[in-house]
PDB file of C-alpha atoms and ligand atoms in Angstrom:
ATOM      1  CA  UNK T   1      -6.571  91.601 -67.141  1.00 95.00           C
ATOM      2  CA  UNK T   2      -5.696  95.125 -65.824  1.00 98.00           C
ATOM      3  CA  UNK T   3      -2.167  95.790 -65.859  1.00 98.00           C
ATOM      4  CA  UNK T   4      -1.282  98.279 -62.694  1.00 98.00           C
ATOM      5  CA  UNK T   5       1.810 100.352 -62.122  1.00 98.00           C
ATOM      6  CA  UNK T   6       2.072 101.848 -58.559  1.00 98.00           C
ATOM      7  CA  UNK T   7       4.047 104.924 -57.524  1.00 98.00           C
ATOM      8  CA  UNK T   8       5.131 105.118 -53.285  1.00 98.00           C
ATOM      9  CA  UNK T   9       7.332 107.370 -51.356  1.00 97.00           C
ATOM     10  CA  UNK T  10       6.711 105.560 -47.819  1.00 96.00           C
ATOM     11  CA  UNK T  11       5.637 102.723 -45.900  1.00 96.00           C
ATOM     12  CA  UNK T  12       3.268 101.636 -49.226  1.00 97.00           C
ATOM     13  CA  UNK T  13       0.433  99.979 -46.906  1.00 96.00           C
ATOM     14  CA  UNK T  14      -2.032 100.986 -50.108  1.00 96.00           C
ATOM     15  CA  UNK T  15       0.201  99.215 -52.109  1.00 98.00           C
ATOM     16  CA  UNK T  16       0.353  95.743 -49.845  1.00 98.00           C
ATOM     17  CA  UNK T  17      -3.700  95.866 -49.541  1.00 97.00           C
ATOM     18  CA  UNK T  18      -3.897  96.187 -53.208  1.00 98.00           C
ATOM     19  CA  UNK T  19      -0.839  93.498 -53.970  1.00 98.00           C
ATOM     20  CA  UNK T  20      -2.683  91.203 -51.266  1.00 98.00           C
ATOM     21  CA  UNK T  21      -5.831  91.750 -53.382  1.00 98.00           C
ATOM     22  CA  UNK T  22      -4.776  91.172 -56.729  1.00 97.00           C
ATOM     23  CA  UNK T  23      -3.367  87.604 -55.717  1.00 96.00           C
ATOM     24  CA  UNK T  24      -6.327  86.213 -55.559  1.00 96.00           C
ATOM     25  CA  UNK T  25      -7.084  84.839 -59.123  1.00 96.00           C
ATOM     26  CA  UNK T  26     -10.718  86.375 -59.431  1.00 97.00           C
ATOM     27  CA  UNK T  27      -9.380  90.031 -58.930  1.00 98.00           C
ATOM     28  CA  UNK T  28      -9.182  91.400 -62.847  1.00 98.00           C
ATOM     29  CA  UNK T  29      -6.294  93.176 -62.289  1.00 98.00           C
ATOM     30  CA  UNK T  30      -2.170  92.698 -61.957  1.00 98.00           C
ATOM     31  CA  UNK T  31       0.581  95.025 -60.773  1.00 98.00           C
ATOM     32  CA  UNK T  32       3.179  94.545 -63.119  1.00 98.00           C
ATOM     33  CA  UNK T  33       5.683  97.354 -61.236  1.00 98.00           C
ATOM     34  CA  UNK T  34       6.083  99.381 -58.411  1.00 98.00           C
ATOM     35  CA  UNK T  35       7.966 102.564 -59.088  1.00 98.00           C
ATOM     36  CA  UNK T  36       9.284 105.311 -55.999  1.00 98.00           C
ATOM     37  CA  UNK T  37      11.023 108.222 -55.779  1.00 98.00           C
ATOM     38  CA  UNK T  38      13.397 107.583 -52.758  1.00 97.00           C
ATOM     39  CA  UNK T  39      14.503 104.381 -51.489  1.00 97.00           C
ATOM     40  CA  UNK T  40      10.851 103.805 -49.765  1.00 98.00           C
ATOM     41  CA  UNK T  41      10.535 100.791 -47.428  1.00 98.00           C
ATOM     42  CA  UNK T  42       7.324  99.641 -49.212  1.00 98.00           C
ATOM     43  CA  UNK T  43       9.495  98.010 -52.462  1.00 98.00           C
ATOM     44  CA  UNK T  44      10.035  95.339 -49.731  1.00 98.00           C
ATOM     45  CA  UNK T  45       6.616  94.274 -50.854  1.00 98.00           C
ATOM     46  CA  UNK T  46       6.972  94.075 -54.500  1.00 98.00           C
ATOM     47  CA  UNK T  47       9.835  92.283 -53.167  1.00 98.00           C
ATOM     48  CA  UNK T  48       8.181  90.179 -51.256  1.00 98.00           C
ATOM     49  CA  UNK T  49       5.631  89.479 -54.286  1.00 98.00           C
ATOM     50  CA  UNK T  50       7.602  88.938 -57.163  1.00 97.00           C
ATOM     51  CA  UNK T  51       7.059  92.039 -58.806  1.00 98.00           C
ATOM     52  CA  UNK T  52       9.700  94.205 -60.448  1.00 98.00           C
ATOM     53  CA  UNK T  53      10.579  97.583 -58.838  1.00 98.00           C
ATOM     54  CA  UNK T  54      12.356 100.414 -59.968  1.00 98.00           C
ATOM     55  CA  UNK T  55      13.499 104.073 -57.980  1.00 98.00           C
ATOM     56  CA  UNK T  56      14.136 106.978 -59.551  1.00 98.00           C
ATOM     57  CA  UNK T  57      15.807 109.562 -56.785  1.00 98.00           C
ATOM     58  CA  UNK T  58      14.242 112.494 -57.017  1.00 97.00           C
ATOM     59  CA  UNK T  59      17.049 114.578 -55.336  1.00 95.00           C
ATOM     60  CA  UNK T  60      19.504 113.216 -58.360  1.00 97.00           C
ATOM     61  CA  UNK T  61      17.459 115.390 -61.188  1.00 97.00           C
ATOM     62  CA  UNK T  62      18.658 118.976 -61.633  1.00 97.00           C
ATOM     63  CA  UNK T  63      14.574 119.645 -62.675  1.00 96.00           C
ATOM     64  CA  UNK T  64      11.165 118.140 -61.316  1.00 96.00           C
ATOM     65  CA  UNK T  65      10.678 117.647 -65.600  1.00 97.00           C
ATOM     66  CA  UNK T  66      14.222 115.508 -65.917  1.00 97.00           C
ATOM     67  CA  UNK T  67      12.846 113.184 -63.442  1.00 98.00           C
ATOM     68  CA  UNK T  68       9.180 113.281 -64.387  1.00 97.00           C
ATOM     69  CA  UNK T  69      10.824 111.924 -67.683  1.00 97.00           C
ATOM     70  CA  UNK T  70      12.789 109.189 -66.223  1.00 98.00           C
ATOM     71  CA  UNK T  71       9.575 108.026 -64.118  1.00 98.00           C
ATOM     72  CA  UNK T  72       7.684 108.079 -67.574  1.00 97.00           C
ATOM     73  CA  UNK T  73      10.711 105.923 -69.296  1.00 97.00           C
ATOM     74  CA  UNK T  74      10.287 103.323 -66.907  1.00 98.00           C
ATOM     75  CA  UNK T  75       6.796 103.144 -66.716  1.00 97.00           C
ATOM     76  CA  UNK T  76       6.872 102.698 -70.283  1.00 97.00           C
ATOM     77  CA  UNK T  77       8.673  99.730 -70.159  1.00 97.00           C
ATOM     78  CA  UNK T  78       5.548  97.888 -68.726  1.00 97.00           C
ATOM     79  CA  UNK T  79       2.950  99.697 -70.711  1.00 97.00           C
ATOM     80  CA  UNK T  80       0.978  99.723 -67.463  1.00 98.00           C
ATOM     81  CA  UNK T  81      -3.310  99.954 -68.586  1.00 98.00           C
ATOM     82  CA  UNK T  82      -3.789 102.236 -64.982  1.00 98.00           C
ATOM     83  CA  UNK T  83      -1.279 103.988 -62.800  1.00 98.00           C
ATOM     84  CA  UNK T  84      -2.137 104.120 -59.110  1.00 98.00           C
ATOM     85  CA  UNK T  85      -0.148 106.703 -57.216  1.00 98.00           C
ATOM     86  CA  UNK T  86      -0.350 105.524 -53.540  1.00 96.00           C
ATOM     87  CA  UNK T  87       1.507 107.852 -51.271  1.00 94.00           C
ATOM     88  CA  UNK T  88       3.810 109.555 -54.050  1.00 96.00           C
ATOM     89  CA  UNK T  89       4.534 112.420 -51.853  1.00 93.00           C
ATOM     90  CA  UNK T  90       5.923 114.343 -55.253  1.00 95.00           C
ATOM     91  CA  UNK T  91       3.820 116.157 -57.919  1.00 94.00           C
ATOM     92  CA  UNK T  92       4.114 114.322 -61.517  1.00 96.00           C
ATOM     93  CA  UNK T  93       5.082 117.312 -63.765  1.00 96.00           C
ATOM     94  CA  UNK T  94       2.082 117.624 -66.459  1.00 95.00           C
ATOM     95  CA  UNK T  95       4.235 115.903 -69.249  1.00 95.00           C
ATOM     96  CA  UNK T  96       3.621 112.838 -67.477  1.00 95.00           C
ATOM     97  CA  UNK T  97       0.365 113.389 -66.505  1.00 96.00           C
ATOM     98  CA  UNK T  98      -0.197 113.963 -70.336  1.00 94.00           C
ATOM     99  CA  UNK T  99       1.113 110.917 -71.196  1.00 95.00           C
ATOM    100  CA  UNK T 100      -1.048 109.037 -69.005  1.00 96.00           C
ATOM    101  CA  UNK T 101      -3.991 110.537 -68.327  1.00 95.00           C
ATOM    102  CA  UNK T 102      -6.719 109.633 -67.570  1.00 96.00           C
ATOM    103  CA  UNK T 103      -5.395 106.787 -66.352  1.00 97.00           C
ATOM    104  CA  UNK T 104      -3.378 108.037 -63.254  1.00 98.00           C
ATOM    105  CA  UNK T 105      -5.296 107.964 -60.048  1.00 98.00           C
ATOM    106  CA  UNK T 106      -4.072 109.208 -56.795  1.00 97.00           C
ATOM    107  CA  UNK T 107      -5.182 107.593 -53.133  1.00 97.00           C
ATOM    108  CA  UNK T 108      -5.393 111.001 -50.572  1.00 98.00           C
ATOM    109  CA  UNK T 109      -6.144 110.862 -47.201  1.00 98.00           C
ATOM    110  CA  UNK T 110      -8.729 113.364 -46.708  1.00 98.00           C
ATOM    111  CA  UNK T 111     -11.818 114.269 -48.091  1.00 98.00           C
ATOM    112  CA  UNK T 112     -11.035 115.949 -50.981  1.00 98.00           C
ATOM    113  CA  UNK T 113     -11.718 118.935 -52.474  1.00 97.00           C
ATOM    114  CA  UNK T 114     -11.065 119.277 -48.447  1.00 98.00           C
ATOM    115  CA  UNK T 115      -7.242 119.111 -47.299  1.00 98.00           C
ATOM    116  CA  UNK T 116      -5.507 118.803 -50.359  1.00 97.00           C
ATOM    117  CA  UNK T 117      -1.508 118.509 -50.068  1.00 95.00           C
ATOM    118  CA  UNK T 118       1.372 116.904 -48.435  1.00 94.00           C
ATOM    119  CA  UNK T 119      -0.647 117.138 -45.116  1.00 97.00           C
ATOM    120  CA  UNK T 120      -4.669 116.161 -45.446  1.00 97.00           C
ATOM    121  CA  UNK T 121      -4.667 114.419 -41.816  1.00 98.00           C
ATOM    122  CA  UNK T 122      -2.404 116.974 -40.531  1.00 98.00           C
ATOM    123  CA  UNK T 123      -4.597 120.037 -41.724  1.00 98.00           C
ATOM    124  CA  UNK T 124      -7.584 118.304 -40.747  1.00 98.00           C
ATOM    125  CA  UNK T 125      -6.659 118.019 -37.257  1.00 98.00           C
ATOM    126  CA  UNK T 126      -5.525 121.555 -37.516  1.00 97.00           C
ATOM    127  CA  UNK T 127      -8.996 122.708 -38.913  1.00 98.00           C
ATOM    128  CA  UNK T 128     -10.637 121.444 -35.712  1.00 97.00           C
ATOM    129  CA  UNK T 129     -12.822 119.139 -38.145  1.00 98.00           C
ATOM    130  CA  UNK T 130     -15.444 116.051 -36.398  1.00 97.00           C
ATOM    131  CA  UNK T 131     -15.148 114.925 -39.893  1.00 98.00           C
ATOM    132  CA  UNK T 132     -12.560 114.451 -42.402  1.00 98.00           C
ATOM    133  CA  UNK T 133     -12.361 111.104 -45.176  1.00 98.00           C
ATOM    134  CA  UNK T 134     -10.559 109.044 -47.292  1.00 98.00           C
ATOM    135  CA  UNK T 135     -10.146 109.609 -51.488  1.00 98.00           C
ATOM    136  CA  UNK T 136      -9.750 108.218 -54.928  1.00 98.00           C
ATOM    137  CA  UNK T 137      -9.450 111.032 -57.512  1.00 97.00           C
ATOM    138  CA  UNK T 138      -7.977 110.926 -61.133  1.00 97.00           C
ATOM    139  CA  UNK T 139      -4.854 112.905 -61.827  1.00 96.00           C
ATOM    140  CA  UNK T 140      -4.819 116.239 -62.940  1.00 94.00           C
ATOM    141  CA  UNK T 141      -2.082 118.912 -63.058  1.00 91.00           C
ATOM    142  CA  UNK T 142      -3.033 120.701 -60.117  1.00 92.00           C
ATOM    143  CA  UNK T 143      -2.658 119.332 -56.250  1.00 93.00           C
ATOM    144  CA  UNK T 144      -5.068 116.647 -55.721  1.00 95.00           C
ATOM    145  CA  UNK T 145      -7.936 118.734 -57.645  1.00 94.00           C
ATOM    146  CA  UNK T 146      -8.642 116.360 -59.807  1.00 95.00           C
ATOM    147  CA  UNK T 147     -12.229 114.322 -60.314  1.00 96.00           C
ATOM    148  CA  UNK T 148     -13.198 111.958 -57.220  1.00 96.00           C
ATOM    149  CA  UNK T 149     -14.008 108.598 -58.403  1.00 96.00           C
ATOM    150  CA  UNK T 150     -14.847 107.281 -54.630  1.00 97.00           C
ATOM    151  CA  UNK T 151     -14.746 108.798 -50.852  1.00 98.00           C
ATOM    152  CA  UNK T 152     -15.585 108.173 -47.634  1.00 98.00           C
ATOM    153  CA  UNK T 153     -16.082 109.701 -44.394  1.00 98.00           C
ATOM    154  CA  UNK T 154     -13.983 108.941 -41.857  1.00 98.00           C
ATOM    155  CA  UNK T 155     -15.117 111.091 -37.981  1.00 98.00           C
ATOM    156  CA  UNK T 156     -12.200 112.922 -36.000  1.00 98.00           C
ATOM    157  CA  UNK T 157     -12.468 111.271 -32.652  1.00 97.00           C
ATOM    158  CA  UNK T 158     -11.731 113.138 -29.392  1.00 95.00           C
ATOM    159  CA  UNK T 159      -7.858 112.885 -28.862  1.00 95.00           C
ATOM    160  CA  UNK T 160      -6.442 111.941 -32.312  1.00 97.00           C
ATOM    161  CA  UNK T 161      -3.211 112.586 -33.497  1.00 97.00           C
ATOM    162  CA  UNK T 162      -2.181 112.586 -37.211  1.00 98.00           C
ATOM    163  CA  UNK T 163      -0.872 108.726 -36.295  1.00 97.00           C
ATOM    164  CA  UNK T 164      -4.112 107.733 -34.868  1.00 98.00           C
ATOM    165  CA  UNK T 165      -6.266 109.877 -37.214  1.00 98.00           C
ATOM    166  CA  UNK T 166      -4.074 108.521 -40.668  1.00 98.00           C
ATOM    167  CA  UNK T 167      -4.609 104.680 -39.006  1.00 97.00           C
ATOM    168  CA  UNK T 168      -7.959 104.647 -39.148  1.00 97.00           C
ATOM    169  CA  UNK T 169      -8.292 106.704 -42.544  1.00 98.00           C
ATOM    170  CA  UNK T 170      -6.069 104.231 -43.882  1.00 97.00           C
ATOM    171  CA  UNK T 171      -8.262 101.038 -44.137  1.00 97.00           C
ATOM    172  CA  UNK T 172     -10.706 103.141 -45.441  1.00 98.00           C
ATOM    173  CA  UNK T 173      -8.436 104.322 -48.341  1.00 97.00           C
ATOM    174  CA  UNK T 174      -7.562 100.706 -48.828  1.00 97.00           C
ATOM    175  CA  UNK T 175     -11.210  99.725 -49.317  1.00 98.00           C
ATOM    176  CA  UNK T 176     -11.887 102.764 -52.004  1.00 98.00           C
ATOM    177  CA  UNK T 177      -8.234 101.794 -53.703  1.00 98.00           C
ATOM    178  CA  UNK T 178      -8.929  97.790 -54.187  1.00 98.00           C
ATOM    179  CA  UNK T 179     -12.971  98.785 -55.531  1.00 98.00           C
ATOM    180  CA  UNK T 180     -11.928 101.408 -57.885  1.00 98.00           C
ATOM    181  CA  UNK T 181      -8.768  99.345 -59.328  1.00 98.00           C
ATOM    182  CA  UNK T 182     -11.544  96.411 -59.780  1.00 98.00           C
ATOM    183  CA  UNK T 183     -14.209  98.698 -61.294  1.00 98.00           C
ATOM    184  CA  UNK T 184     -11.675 100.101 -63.760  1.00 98.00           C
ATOM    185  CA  UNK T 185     -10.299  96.599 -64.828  1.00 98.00           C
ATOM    186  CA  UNK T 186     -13.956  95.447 -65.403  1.00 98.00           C
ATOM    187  CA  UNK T 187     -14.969  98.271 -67.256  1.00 96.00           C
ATOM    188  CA  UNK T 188     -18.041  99.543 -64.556  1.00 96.00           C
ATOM    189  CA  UNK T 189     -15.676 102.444 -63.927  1.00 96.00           C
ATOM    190  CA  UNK T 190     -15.047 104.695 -67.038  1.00 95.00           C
ATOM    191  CA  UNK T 191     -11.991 107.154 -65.958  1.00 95.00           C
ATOM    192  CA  UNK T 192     -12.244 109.117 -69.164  1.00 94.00           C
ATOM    193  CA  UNK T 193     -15.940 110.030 -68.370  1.00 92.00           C
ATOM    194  CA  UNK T 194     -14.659 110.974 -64.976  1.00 90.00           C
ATOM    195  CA  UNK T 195     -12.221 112.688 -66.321  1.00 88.00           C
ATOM    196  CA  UNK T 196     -14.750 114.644 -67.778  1.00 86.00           C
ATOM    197  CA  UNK T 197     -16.095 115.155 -64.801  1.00 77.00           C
ATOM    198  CA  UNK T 198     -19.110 112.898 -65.245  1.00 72.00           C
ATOM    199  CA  UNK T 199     -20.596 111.622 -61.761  1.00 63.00           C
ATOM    200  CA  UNK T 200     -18.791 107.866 -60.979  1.00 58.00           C
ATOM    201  CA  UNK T 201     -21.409 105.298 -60.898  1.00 57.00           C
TER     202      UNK T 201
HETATM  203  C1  GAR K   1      -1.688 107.318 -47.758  1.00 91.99           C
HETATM  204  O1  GAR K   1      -2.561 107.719 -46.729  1.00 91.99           O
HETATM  205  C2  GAR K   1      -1.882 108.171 -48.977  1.00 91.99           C
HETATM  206  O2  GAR K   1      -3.195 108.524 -49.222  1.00 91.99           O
HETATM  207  C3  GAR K   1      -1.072 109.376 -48.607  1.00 91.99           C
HETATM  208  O3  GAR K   1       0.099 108.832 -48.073  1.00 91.99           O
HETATM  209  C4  GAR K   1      -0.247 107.624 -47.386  1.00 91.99           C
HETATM  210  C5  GAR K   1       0.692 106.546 -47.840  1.00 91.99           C
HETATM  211  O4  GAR K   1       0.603 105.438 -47.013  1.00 91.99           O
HETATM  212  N1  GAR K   1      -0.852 110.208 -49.735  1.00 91.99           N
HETATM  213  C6  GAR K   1      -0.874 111.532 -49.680  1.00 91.99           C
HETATM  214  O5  GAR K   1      -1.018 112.162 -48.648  1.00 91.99           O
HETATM  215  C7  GAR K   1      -0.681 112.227 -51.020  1.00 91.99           C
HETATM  216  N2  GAR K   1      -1.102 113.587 -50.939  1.00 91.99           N
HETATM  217  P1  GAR K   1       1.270 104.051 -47.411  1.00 91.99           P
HETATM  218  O6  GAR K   1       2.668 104.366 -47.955  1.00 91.99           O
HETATM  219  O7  GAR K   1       1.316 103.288 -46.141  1.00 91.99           O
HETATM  220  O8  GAR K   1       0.384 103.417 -48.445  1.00 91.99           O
END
């Protein structure tokens, strides 16, 4: 069984598909913690689950590395087998990427290497795109640049907005989430290949 750590900032809609998911008893992985980095309203759903939650403020740290090192300690505690960052709106410094790599994987909703950053829908919309997506990448040190593992398409109808636009990229990026989690737990999904940049079956 795949033990799972997830990091959120928001909402954590990612995180409820994938908690929803791993409660059925087939699904070959767990989440065994859900970490944030404010006081984000999606820990009501580890809540909600049973599943042990921790926040580590960001604004408290004097340096992005002090609390990249706290996030690290308490992901340690669980010895999670995959870390699933699902709308972490920080960047992990690289000591923690180190430490975990290749087994960090970030959800982004765009299609990457297209839109990277705090705003994929936004920028999309602002590109005048028909066409933007939904990602799964593994975590590098730079801004979403890492390998994709899985992505999707998702068109720019006539009269989005970034609410309407992110709504319907979101199921999408639920889909990807819940198959790649499942593929990594039974072993179809190799991240270290990835990692390596080797094409994802
Ligand atoms: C998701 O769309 C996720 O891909 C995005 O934040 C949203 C979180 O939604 N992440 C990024 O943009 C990271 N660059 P949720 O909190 O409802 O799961």
């Amino acid at each position: 069984m795949l033990s799972v750590a997830v990091l959120i900032s928001g909402g954590g809609s990612n995180l409820r598909a994938l908690l929803d998911a791993a409660a059925d008893p087939g699904f070959p992985a767990r989440v065994v913690v859900v970490g944030a980095d404010r006081e984000a309203d999606g820990l009501a759903h580890a809540e909600e689950f049973g599943i042990p939650s921790f926040t580590v403020p960001y604004t408290r740290y004097a340096t992005r590395e002090d609390w990249g090192a706290e996030v690290a300690a308490q992901l340690d505690v669980w010895q999670p087998d995959l870390v699933v960052l699902s709308g972490l709106m920080r960047l992990l410094p690289a000591q923690v990427v180190a430490r975990y790599a290749p087994r960090i994987i970030n959800t982004h909703p765009a299609y990457l290497p297209e839109f990277p950053g705090a705003h994929g829908v936004r920028d999309a919309l602002a590109a005048g795109v028909d066409q933007t997506g939904a990602s799964v990448i593994v975590v590098d040190d730079g801004v979403d640049t890492g390998p994709v593992i899985a992505q999707e398409r998702v068109p720019v109808l006539p009269g989005d907005d970034e609410h309407t636009l992110h709504e319907r990229i979101k199921p999408i990026e639920r889909r990807l989430l819940i198959d790649v989690v499942r593929r990594v737990a039974t072993g179809e999904l190799d991240l270290a290949a990835a990692a390596l940049g080797e094409p994802a079956p």
